[in-house]
Amino acid sequence: MHRYIIRRLLLMIPTLLGVAILIFVLMRLLPGDIVEIRLASEGAYVSQETINKERARLGLDKPLWRQFLDWLWGVARFDLGQSMWTGRAITYEIGIRFQLSLQIAIMATLVAVILAIPLGTLAALKQDTWVDYAVRVFSIAGLATPSFWLGILILLTFLIFFRWAPPMVYTPIWVDPVANLSQLTWPALATGYRYSAVVMRMTRSSVLEVLREDYIRTARAKGLWERLILVRHALKNAMLPVLTVTGLEFAFLIGGLVVTEQVFNLNGLGKLFVDAVGHHDYTLVQGLVLLVAFVFAFTNLVVDVLYAWLDPRIRYQ
Amino acid sequence: MATRETVVAPPPSPLEVPPRARWWRAVGRFVRQKPLGTGGAAIVLFMILVAVFADVLAPYDPLDTDYLNMFSPPSYHHWLGTDDFGRDILSRLIYGSRTALLVGFVSAFLGATLGLIIGVASAYFGGTTDLLVQRVLDVFLSFPLIILALAVVAVFGTGVGNVILAITIPLIPRCARVVRSSALAIRAIPYVDAARACGFSHWRIILRHMLPNVVAPYLIMLTAFQGQAILLEASLSFLGLGVQEPVPAWGLMLRGGAEQYAESAPWMAIFPGLAISLAVFAFNIFGDALRDVLDPRLRGTT
């Protein structure tokens, strides 16, 4: 098992290296570099000399391969460098927003799992009845509803019916749980609905598949209580693929919440990404994208390891 | 029992039934077996007609501003009200369906087709090629859809053409992954090697002998992508990084005024979102039904 984990961690390196190259190249393809954007926004005349000096300060005068290797060498030492726009450390810029994004991702996962697993199982048990149709329509509607629109509707409902708007400023949950939850519950609900639809569909089809297995028939044949068959035999096995989609979606929520954050005016990783791209803040975008890709690869690994732990038939070499 | 039935009633051979009749029969069976999916297909058809006949159907010019009638609520003259420029919302929704369907169809088609070719070629050549292609796909798959699309838009700029590009690129690896796994099974069947032994070129084998056998996953991804592409376009436009004003687009209609004046003019925020949801919903239930009919094993891949 340890050897498997180590091999998987090593396999992450080429993928992350690919991500690093891709985002590095994409950022350099942006029209106009950060120095021009920043100095242009100040409006006054700037001499070429100033521009050159600023480029040299940020290390942008070096050849591209050199810039890339410098950056990579930093990453290898867990040093993502400084934001070219604010001058603060990138770990700091990401750190202050990571809390918020992580909390929304966790809360959305809770919403999704609490909704999806009972409803998905119910739909599978009552296959092709009106219950099944209702659950499926509910879940397909979840896939179809843009979460930003759902967010607008939630805010609208509060404004029109309760004349209330969620607080604008982020409070960490350990400082004031009420203020924290009254701000973050709504974006978590808006994203959780779509998320639950994905998990619900997987739960339904997975339970359906397991219920057709021979050992379920055997369990029924020996007269086992139906509820026990469902919980002890069917659900336990059906949960593996559900775990995979839950993990994937969770990984994508960190950093992938761009639009929902916009609606709820949240200062999370998605907004940081959009702003950084707008500023052509090379180092910040690179660091952020690498982090998102790492979270994704790492979550995949955790899911696979959980598989072996949950299902004794799976043994990795 | 099921196996005996297939023995008793073998599928009609292509020689006995003319192609047209087979086609109608398949549609008829689909309608009977999949009422939900048929409903979805009907909505999709309806939207295509709306988009095609937008000029006839729309009561107003979608770009006509009318500053005397800003924020008017739904009424006899403006069925769905007007926006912050006094533009008729129904007309903008009708013309917006053109943007949504254009972006949806073109990027889903390009994404699925390029993915199909990459997936099949990767499975056919196997070995090092396959390994390399899979690693490159891994790289693209480790971005959330929207992040990759945003990066592409940042490089190439906004506007309909670039939005299509930005949506196509993240879709390609998703289709290639699924197609590859089906193509691997086809690759193992000896007729592929037989074709090679006949001296056919690689591309001929890929295009003529392998592609037709992975049409089912391709069609399934194609329909699933329509909905995703429409959602993604709406998200990009909503962020102001997609289709640009004054082109009528549903996501764009939710931006700016719709949010700002949501309290006093909620119709501006409600109807465009409904249009997006309905469109994606229709494509999804149609796609689901199609998947069940074509290849139930692919459940959960889209």
mmCIF file of N, CA and C in Angstrom, chain A residues 148-226:
data_model
loop_
_atom_site.group_PDB
_atom_site.id
_atom_site.type_symbol
_atom_site.label_atom_id
_atom_site.label_comp_id
_atom_site.label_asym_id
_atom_site.label_seq_id
_atom_site.Cartn_x
_atom_site.Cartn_y
_atom_site.Cartn_z
ATOM 1 N N PHE A 148 -25.282 30.166 -10.695
ATOM 2 C CA PHE A 148 -25.296 31.604 -10.456
ATOM 3 C C PHE A 148 -26.709 32.170 -10.531
ATOM 4 N N TRP A 149 -27.538 31.573 -11.402
ATOM 5 C CA TRP A 149 -28.919 32.040 -11.481
ATOM 6 C C TRP A 149 -29.680 31.650 -10.217
ATOM 7 N N LEU A 150 -29.456 30.428 -9.752
ATOM 8 C CA LEU A 150 -30.068 29.985 -8.506
ATOM 9 C C LEU A 150 -29.656 30.935 -7.379
ATOM 10 N N GLY A 151 -28.383 31.330 -7.386
ATOM 11 C CA GLY A 151 -27.895 32.284 -6.394
ATOM 12 C C GLY A 151 -28.644 33.600 -6.480
ATOM 13 N N ILE A 152 -28.837 34.106 -7.705
ATOM 14 C CA ILE A 152 -29.571 35.366 -7.874
ATOM 15 C C ILE A 152 -30.994 35.209 -7.336
ATOM 16 N N LEU A 153 -31.625 34.064 -7.628
ATOM 17 C CA LEU A 153 -32.998 33.834 -7.158
ATOM 18 C C LEU A 153 -33.059 33.808 -5.635
ATOM 19 N N ILE A 154 -32.061 33.167 -5.005
ATOM 20 C CA ILE A 154 -32.049 33.112 -3.539
ATOM 21 C C ILE A 154 -31.944 34.525 -2.976
ATOM 22 N N LEU A 155 -30.995 35.303 -3.506
ATOM 23 C CA LEU A 155 -30.822 36.676 -3.023
ATOM 24 C C LEU A 155 -32.097 37.493 -3.241
ATOM 25 N N LEU A 156 -32.697 37.261 -4.410
ATOM 26 C CA LEU A 156 -33.919 37.989 -4.773
ATOM 27 C C LEU A 156 -35.045 37.679 -3.794
ATOM 28 N N THR A 157 -35.194 36.395 -3.460
ATOM 29 C CA THR A 157 -36.239 35.988 -2.518
ATOM 30 C C THR A 157 -36.044 36.689 -1.182
ATOM 31 N N PHE A 158 -34.813 36.704 -0.689
ATOM 32 C CA PHE A 158 -34.550 37.354 0.588
ATOM 33 C C PHE A 158 -34.875 38.837 0.518
ATOM 34 N N LEU A 159 -34.477 39.477 -0.580
ATOM 35 C CA LEU A 159 -34.686 40.919 -0.711
ATOM 36 C C LEU A 159 -36.168 41.248 -0.756
ATOM 37 N N ILE A 160 -36.920 40.513 -1.591
ATOM 38 C CA ILE A 160 -38.310 40.875 -1.810
ATOM 39 C C ILE A 160 -39.197 40.479 -0.630
ATOM 40 N N PHE A 161 -38.976 39.266 -0.107
ATOM 41 C CA PHE A 161 -39.891 38.798 0.923
ATOM 42 C C PHE A 161 -39.438 39.119 2.340
ATOM 43 N N PHE A 162 -38.138 39.224 2.550
ATOM 44 C CA PHE A 162 -37.679 39.441 3.920
ATOM 45 C C PHE A 162 -36.916 40.745 4.097
ATOM 46 N N ARG A 163 -36.715 41.477 2.980
ATOM 47 C CA ARG A 163 -35.947 42.723 3.035
ATOM 48 C C ARG A 163 -34.633 42.507 3.775
ATOM 49 N N TRP A 164 -33.960 41.429 3.435
ATOM 50 C CA TRP A 164 -32.730 41.068 4.132
ATOM 51 C C TRP A 164 -31.681 40.668 3.100
ATOM 52 N N ALA A 165 -30.450 41.017 3.333
ATOM 53 C CA ALA A 165 -29.379 40.552 2.460
ATOM 54 C C ALA A 165 -28.292 39.949 3.326
ATOM 55 N N PRO A 166 -27.640 38.895 2.849
ATOM 56 C CA PRO A 166 -26.573 38.283 3.647
ATOM 57 C C PRO A 166 -25.439 39.284 3.874
ATOM 58 N N PRO A 167 -24.692 39.119 4.991
ATOM 59 C CA PRO A 167 -23.580 40.035 5.254
ATOM 60 C C PRO A 167 -22.559 40.011 4.124
ATOM 61 N N MET A 168 -21.899 41.152 3.914
ATOM 62 C CA MET A 168 -20.958 41.258 2.795
ATOM 63 C C MET A 168 -19.558 40.825 3.184
ATOM 64 N N VAL A 169 -19.230 40.978 4.471
ATOM 65 C CA VAL A 169 -17.845 40.758 4.889
ATOM 66 C C VAL A 169 -17.692 39.356 5.452
ATOM 67 N N TYR A 170 -16.629 38.699 5.052
ATOM 68 C CA TYR A 170 -16.380 37.337 5.505
ATOM 69 C C TYR A 170 -15.921 37.319 6.963
ATOM 70 N N THR A 171 -16.558 36.480 7.777
ATOM 71 C CA THR A 171 -16.131 36.264 9.154
ATOM 72 C C THR A 171 -15.772 34.787 9.277
ATOM 73 N N PRO A 172 -14.579 34.460 9.778
ATOM 74 C CA PRO A 172 -14.253 33.042 9.962
ATOM 75 C C PRO A 172 -15.247 32.396 10.926
ATOM 76 N N ILE A 173 -15.492 31.096 10.714
ATOM 77 C CA ILE A 173 -16.556 30.425 11.477
ATOM 78 C C ILE A 173 -16.252 30.377 12.973
ATOM 79 N N TRP A 174 -14.935 30.337 13.334
ATOM 80 C CA TRP A 174 -14.628 30.252 14.757
ATOM 81 C C TRP A 174 -14.734 31.607 15.437
ATOM 82 N N VAL A 175 -14.836 32.699 14.665
ATOM 83 C CA VAL A 175 -15.005 34.016 15.274
ATOM 84 C C VAL A 175 -16.479 34.256 15.579
ATOM 85 N N ASP A 176 -17.318 34.047 14.570
ATOM 86 C CA ASP A 176 -18.749 34.260 14.761
ATOM 87 C C ASP A 176 -19.510 33.315 13.839
ATOM 88 N N PRO A 177 -19.887 32.153 14.349
ATOM 89 C CA PRO A 177 -20.521 31.151 13.492
ATOM 90 C C PRO A 177 -21.801 31.662 12.833
ATOM 91 N N VAL A 178 -22.568 32.495 13.549
ATOM 92 C CA VAL A 178 -23.840 32.955 12.983
ATOM 93 C C VAL A 178 -23.604 33.829 11.763
ATOM 94 N N ALA A 179 -22.693 34.803 11.915
ATOM 95 C CA ALA A 179 -22.400 35.692 10.788
ATOM 96 C C ALA A 179 -21.817 34.894 9.634
ATOM 97 N N ASN A 180 -20.942 33.955 9.957
ATOM 98 C CA ASN A 180 -20.300 33.145 8.934
ATOM 99 C C ASN A 180 -21.330 32.341 8.156
ATOM 100 N N LEU A 181 -22.209 31.648 8.886
ATOM 101 C CA LEU A 181 -23.169 30.786 8.208
ATOM 102 C C LEU A 181 -24.219 31.591 7.470
ATOM 103 N N SER A 182 -24.598 32.761 8.013
ATOM 104 C CA SER A 182 -25.625 33.519 7.300
ATOM 105 C C SER A 182 -25.066 34.123 6.020
ATOM 106 N N GLN A 183 -23.746 34.121 5.873
ATOM 107 C CA GLN A 183 -23.181 34.551 4.595
ATOM 108 C C GLN A 183 -22.954 33.377 3.644
ATOM 109 N N LEU A 184 -22.427 32.267 4.174
ATOM 110 C CA LEU A 184 -21.944 31.211 3.285
ATOM 111 C C LEU A 184 -22.944 30.094 3.009
ATOM 112 N N THR A 185 -24.039 30.011 3.798
ATOM 113 C CA THR A 185 -25.004 28.940 3.571
ATOM 114 C C THR A 185 -25.594 29.026 2.160
ATOM 115 N N TRP A 186 -25.872 30.247 1.690
ATOM 116 C CA TRP A 186 -26.605 30.415 0.423
ATOM 117 C C TRP A 186 -25.768 30.021 -0.781
ATOM 118 N N PRO A 187 -24.511 30.501 -0.883
ATOM 119 C CA PRO A 187 -23.713 29.979 -2.004
ATOM 120 C C PRO A 187 -23.521 28.467 -1.934
ATOM 121 N N ALA A 188 -23.423 27.922 -0.707
ATOM 122 C CA ALA A 188 -23.264 26.471 -0.594
ATOM 123 C C ALA A 188 -24.514 25.756 -1.104
ATOM 124 N N LEU A 189 -25.699 26.323 -0.799
ATOM 125 C CA LEU A 189 -26.941 25.720 -1.299
ATOM 126 C C LEU A 189 -27.014 25.811 -2.820
ATOM 127 N N ALA A 190 -26.657 26.985 -3.347
ATOM 128 C CA ALA A 190 -26.763 27.193 -4.797
ATOM 129 C C ALA A 190 -25.864 26.229 -5.554
ATOM 130 N N THR A 191 -24.641 26.004 -5.065
ATOM 131 C CA THR A 191 -23.765 25.063 -5.764
ATOM 132 C C THR A 191 -24.102 23.631 -5.380
ATOM 133 N N GLY A 192 -24.580 23.446 -4.132
ATOM 134 C CA GLY A 192 -24.880 22.097 -3.666
ATOM 135 C C GLY A 192 -25.976 21.429 -4.472
ATOM 136 N N TYR A 193 -26.915 22.202 -4.996
ATOM 137 C CA TYR A 193 -28.017 21.604 -5.748
ATOM 138 C C TYR A 193 -27.501 20.917 -7.013
ATOM 139 N N ARG A 194 -26.669 21.628 -7.780
ATOM 140 C CA ARG A 194 -26.105 21.037 -8.989
ATOM 141 C C ARG A 194 -25.262 19.799 -8.651
ATOM 142 N N TYR A 195 -24.468 19.986 -7.618
ATOM 143 C CA TYR A 195 -23.563 18.945 -7.134
ATOM 144 C C TYR A 195 -24.372 17.703 -6.741
ATOM 145 N N SER A 196 -25.486 17.938 -6.015
ATOM 146 C CA SER A 196 -26.299 16.804 -5.570
ATOM 147 C C SER A 196 -26.865 16.060 -6.773
ATOM 148 N N ALA A 197 -27.159 16.799 -7.849
ATOM 149 C CA ALA A 197 -27.712 16.137 -9.032
ATOM 150 C C ALA A 197 -26.723 15.123 -9.590
ATOM 151 N N VAL A 198 -25.455 15.512 -9.643
ATOM 152 C CA VAL A 198 -24.424 14.606 -10.156
ATOM 153 C C VAL A 198 -24.343 13.363 -9.275
ATOM 154 N N VAL A 199 -24.297 13.574 -7.956
ATOM 155 C CA VAL A 199 -24.151 12.447 -7.032
ATOM 156 C C VAL A 199 -25.406 11.571 -7.049
ATOM 157 N N MET A 200 -26.571 12.210 -7.145
ATOM 158 C CA MET A 200 -27.824 11.467 -7.126
ATOM 159 C C MET A 200 -27.931 10.519 -8.315
ATOM 160 N N ARG A 201 -27.537 11.000 -9.490
ATOM 161 C CA ARG A 201 -27.595 10.152 -10.677
ATOM 162 C C ARG A 201 -26.675 8.950 -10.529
ATOM 163 N N MET A 202 -25.505 9.207 -9.981
ATOM 164 C CA MET A 202 -24.567 8.109 -9.796
ATOM 165 C C MET A 202 -25.102 7.120 -8.768
ATOM 166 N N THR A 203 -25.667 7.634 -7.660
ATOM 167 C CA THR A 203 -26.220 6.750 -6.639
ATOM 168 C C THR A 203 -27.296 5.854 -7.235
ATOM 169 N N ARG A 204 -28.209 6.460 -7.993
ATOM 170 C CA ARG A 204 -29.314 5.690 -8.553
ATOM 171 C C ARG A 204 -28.806 4.559 -9.442
ATOM 172 N N SER A 205 -27.930 4.908 -10.392
ATOM 173 C CA SER A 205 -27.521 3.858 -11.334
ATOM 174 C C SER A 205 -26.653 2.813 -10.641
ATOM 175 N N SER A 206 -25.864 3.250 -9.656
ATOM 176 C CA SER A 206 -25.001 2.306 -8.954
ATOM 177 C C SER A 206 -25.819 1.329 -8.105
ATOM 178 N N VAL A 207 -26.825 1.855 -7.402
ATOM 179 C CA VAL A 207 -27.676 0.974 -6.592
ATOM 180 C C VAL A 207 -28.426 0.000 -7.498
ATOM 181 N N LEU A 208 -28.940 0.508 -8.621
ATOM 182 C CA LEU A 208 -29.645 -0.365 -9.567
ATOM 183 C C LEU A 208 -28.765 -1.529 -9.997
ATOM 184 N N GLU A 209 -27.505 -1.191 -10.284
ATOM 185 C CA GLU A 209 -26.587 -2.204 -10.766
ATOM 186 C C GLU A 209 -26.325 -3.254 -9.683
ATOM 187 N N VAL A 210 -26.060 -2.786 -8.458
ATOM 188 C CA VAL A 210 -25.739 -3.714 -7.369
ATOM 189 C C VAL A 210 -26.927 -4.622 -7.051
ATOM 190 N N LEU A 211 -28.143 -4.047 -7.126
ATOM 191 C CA LEU A 211 -29.322 -4.857 -6.778
ATOM 192 C C LEU A 211 -29.508 -6.036 -7.725
ATOM 193 N N ARG A 212 -28.874 -5.990 -8.909
ATOM 194 C CA ARG A 212 -29.001 -7.099 -9.848
ATOM 195 C C ARG A 212 -27.951 -8.173 -9.604
ATOM 196 N N GLU A 213 -27.047 -7.941 -8.657
ATOM 197 C CA GLU A 213 -25.956 -8.895 -8.427
ATOM 198 C C GLU A 213 -26.487 -10.191 -7.810
ATOM 199 N N ASP A 214 -25.720 -11.249 -8.008
ATOM 200 C CA ASP A 214 -26.130 -12.565 -7.495
ATOM 201 C C ASP A 214 -26.235 -12.597 -5.976
ATOM 202 N N TYR A 215 -25.273 -11.924 -5.316
ATOM 203 C CA TYR A 215 -25.268 -12.067 -3.854
ATOM 204 C C TYR A 215 -26.468 -11.410 -3.206
ATOM 205 N N ILE A 216 -27.088 -10.444 -3.914
ATOM 206 C CA ILE A 216 -28.315 -9.843 -3.382
ATOM 207 C C ILE A 216 -29.435 -10.872 -3.468
ATOM 208 N N ARG A 217 -29.476 -11.605 -4.586
ATOM 209 C CA ARG A 217 -30.493 -12.645 -4.730
ATOM 210 C C ARG A 217 -30.298 -13.722 -3.673
ATOM 211 N N THR A 218 -29.033 -14.078 -3.441
ATOM 212 C CA THR A 218 -28.740 -15.060 -2.400
ATOM 213 C C THR A 218 -29.240 -14.579 -1.039
ATOM 214 N N ALA A 219 -28.958 -13.319 -0.745
ATOM 215 C CA ALA A 219 -29.375 -12.762 0.536
ATOM 216 C C ALA A 219 -30.886 -12.816 0.666
ATOM 217 N N ARG A 220 -31.581 -12.519 -0.452
ATOM 218 C CA ARG A 220 -33.044 -12.568 -0.416
ATOM 219 C C ARG A 220 -33.514 -14.003 -0.250
ATOM 220 N N ALA A 221 -32.822 -14.915 -0.948
ATOM 221 C CA ALA A 221 -33.234 -16.314 -0.930
ATOM 222 C C ALA A 221 -33.134 -16.893 0.464
ATOM 223 N N LYS A 222 -32.141 -16.434 1.211
ATOM 224 C CA LYS A 222 -32.050 -16.999 2.562
ATOM 225 C C LYS A 222 -32.933 -16.236 3.532
ATOM 226 N N GLY A 223 -33.796 -15.380 3.007
ATOM 227 C CA GLY A 223 -34.840 -14.761 3.803
ATOM 228 C C GLY A 223 -34.390 -13.608 4.664
ATOM 229 N N LEU A 224 -33.310 -12.948 4.244
ATOM 230 C CA LEU A 224 -32.828 -11.818 5.028
ATOM 231 C C LEU A 224 -33.827 -10.666 4.929
ATOM 232 N N TRP A 225 -33.891 -9.951 6.015
ATOM 233 C CA TRP A 225 -34.752 -8.773 6.077
ATOM 234 C C TRP A 225 -34.364 -7.790 4.974
ATOM 235 N N GLU A 226 -35.349 -7.330 4.189
ATOM 236 C CA GLU A 226 -35.065 -6.494 3.008
ATOM 237 C C GLU A 226 -34.245 -5.248 3.353
#
